[in-house]
Protein backbone atom coordinates (compact mmCIF):
# COMPACT_ATOMS: atom_id res chain seq x y z
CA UNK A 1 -102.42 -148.36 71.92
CA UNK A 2 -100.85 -149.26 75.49
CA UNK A 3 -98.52 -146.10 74.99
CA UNK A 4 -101.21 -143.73 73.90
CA UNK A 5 -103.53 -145.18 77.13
CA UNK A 6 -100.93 -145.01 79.36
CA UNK A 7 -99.90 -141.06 78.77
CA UNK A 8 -103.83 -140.16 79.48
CA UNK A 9 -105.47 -142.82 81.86
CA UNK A 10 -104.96 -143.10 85.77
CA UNK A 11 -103.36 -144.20 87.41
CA UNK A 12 -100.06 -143.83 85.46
CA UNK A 13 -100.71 -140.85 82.99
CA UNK A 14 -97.61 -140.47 82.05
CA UNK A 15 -98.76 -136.58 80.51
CA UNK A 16 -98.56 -135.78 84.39
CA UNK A 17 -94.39 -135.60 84.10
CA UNK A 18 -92.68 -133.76 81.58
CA UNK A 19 -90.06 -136.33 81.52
CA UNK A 20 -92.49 -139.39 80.86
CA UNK A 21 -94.79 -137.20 78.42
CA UNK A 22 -91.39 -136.88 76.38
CA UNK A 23 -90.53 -140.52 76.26
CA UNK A 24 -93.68 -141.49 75.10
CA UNK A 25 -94.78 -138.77 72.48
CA UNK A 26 -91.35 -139.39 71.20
CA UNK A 27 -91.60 -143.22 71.01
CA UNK A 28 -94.95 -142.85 69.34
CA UNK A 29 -94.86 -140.11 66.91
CA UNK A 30 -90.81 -140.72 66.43
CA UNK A 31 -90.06 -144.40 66.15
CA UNK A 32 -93.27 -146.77 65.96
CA UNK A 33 -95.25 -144.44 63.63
CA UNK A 34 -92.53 -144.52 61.38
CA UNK A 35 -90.43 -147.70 61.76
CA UNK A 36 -93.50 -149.73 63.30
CA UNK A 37 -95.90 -148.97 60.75
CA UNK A 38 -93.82 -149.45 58.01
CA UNK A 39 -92.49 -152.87 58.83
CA UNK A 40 -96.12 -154.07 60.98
CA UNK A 41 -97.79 -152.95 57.00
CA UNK A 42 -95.25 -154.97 54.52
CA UNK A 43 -95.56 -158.27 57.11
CA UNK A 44 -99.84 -157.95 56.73
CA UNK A 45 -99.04 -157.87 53.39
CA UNK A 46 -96.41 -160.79 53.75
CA UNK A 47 -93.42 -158.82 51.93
CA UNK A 48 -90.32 -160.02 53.18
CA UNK A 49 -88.24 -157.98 55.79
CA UNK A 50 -85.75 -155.77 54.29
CA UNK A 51 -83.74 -153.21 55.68
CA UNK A 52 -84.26 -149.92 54.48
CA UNK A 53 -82.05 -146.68 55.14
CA UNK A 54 -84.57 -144.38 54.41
CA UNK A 55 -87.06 -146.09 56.95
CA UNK A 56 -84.08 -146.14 59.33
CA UNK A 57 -83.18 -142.39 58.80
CA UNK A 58 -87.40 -141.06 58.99
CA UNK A 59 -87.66 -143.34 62.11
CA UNK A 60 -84.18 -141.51 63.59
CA UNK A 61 -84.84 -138.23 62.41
CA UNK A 62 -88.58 -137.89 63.44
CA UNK A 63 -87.61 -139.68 67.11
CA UNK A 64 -85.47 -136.57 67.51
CA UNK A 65 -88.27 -134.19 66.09
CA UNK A 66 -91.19 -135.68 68.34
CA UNK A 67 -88.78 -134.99 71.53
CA UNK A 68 -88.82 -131.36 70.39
CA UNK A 69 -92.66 -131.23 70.35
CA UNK A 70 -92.97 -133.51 73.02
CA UNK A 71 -90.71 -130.44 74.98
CA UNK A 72 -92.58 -127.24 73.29
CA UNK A 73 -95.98 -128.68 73.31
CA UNK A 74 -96.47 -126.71 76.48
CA UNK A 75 -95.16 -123.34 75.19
CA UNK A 76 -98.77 -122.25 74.47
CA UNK A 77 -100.08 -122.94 77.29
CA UNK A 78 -97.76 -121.56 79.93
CA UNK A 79 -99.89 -119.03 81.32
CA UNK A 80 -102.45 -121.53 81.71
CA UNK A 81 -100.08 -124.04 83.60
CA UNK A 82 -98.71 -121.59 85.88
CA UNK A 83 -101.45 -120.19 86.87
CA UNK A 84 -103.16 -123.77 87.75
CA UNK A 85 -99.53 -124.67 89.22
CA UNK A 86 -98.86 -127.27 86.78
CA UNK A 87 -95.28 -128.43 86.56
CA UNK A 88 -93.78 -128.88 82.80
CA UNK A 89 -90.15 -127.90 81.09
CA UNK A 90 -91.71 -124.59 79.93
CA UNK A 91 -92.90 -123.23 82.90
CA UNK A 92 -89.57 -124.66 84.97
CA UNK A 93 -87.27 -122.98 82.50
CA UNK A 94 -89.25 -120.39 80.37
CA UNK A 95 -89.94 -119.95 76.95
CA UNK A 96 -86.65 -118.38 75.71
CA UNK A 97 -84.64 -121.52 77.29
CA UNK A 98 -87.00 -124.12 75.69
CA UNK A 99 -87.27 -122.55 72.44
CA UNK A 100 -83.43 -121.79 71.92
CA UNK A 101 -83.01 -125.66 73.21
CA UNK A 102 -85.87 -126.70 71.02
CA UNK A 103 -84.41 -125.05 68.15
CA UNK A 104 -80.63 -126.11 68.65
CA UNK A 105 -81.96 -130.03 68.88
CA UNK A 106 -83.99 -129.54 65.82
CA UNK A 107 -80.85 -127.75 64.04
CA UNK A 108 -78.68 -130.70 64.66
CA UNK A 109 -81.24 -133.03 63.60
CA UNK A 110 -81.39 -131.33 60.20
CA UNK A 111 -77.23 -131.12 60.15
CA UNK A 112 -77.37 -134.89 61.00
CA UNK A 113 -79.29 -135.28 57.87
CA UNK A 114 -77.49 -133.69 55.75
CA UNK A 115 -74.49 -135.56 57.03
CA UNK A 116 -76.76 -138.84 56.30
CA UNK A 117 -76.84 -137.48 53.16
CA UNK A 118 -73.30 -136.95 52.43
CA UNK A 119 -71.99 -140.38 53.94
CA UNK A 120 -74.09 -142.93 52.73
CA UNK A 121 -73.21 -144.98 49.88
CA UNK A 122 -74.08 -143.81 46.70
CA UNK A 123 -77.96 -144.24 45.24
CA UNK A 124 -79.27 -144.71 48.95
CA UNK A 125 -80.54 -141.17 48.84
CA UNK A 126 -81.17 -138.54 46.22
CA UNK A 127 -78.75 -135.71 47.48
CA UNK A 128 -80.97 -132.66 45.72
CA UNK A 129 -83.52 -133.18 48.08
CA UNK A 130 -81.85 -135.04 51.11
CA UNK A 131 -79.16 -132.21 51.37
CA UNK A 132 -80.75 -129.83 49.86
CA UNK A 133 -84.29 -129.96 51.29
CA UNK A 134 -82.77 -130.33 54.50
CA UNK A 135 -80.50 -127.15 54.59
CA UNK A 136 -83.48 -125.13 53.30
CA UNK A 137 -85.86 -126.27 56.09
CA UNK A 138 -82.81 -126.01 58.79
CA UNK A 139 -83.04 -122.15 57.71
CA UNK A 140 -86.68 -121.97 57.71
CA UNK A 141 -85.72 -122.98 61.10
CA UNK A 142 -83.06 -120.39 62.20
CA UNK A 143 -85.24 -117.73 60.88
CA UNK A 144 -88.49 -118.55 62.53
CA UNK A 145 -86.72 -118.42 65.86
CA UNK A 146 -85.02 -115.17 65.12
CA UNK A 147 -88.98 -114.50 64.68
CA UNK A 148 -89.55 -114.96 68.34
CA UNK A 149 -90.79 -112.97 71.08
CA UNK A 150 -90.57 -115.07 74.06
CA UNK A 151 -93.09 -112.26 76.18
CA UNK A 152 -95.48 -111.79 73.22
CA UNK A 153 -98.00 -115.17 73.63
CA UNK A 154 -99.13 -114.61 70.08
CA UNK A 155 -95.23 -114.67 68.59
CA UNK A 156 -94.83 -118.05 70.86
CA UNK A 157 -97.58 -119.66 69.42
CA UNK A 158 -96.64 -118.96 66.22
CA UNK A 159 -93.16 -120.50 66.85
CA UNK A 160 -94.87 -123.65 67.66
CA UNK A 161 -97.13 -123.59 64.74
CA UNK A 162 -93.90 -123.26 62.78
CA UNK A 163 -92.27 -126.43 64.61
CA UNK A 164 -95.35 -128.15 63.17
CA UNK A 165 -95.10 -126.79 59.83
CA UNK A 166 -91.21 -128.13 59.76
CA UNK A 167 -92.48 -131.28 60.92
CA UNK A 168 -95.22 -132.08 58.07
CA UNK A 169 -92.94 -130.50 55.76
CA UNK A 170 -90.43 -133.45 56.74
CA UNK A 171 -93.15 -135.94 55.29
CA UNK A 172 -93.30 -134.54 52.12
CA UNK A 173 -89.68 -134.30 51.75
CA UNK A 174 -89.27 -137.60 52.34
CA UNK A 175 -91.43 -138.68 49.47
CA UNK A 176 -87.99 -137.24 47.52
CA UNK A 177 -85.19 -138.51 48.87
């Protein structure tokens, strides 16, 4: 709750820098949605602590995936913030350089879970879906951004619809592995 006041109420509003607007959508939607929840819901209902890899790899790999939207969450609206002068990543470096950046993060996120996959001991995961699932959304990925028209506001918003798509689609793939 402090985060989520923070990023929209003066005098702090951390939404106001691109940097701190990263941090905390990334925090939030990355690590305490996933970790926090988890671990806040089996105290309340007084389970013992236990680690758990696949808690510890959703945390990880959605931190990394909330940076990216916490980065193209502006790509919609860059007309919009340059033409009311407001300063964010997309309208510093343009749509091409935060998609292709966007997309190259989110890439390695999906080879680092594959690599997860392959390296952990045996019976933490089930490798059909970990490796599997993972591979096939890393090139729903690749071809979405091939997809892209960085000029055409329509093709960029669909991009970032896409992003969105990969990240629900991450929830339900969890629920397999």
């Amino acid at each position: 709750m402090f985060l989520g006041a923070i990023y929209s109420i003066p005098p702090i509003r951390t939404k106001q820098n691109p940097f701190l607007a990263g941090i905390t959508i990334a925090t939030v939607r990355g690590f305490l949605l996933n970790f926090g929840v988890y671990y806040a819901v089996k105290d309340a209902l007084g389970a013992p602590f236990a680690w758990s890899p696949k808690v510890s790899f959703i945390a990880r790999f959605m931190t990394a995936f909330a940076t990216v939207i916490a980065v193209t969450k502006d790509l919609p609206d860059i007309d919009g913030d340059k033409a009311y002068d407001i300063e964010t990543f997309a309208t510093k470096l343009g749509v091409k350089k935060i998609a292709t950046g966007a997309t190259a993060l989110l890439f390695l996120n999906y080879v680092h879970a594959i690599a997860t996959g392959v390296l952990s001991t045996a019976g933490t995961f089930r490798k059909i879906p970990m490796l599997g699932g993972h591979a096939a959304l890393a090139c729903i990925l690749i071809a979405r951004f091939k997809q892209l028209k960085p000029d055409s506001m329509q093709s960029v918003k669909k991009f970032y619809k896409h992003i969105w798509d990969l990240f629900y689609s991450e929830y339900v793939l969890y629920t397999l592995i």
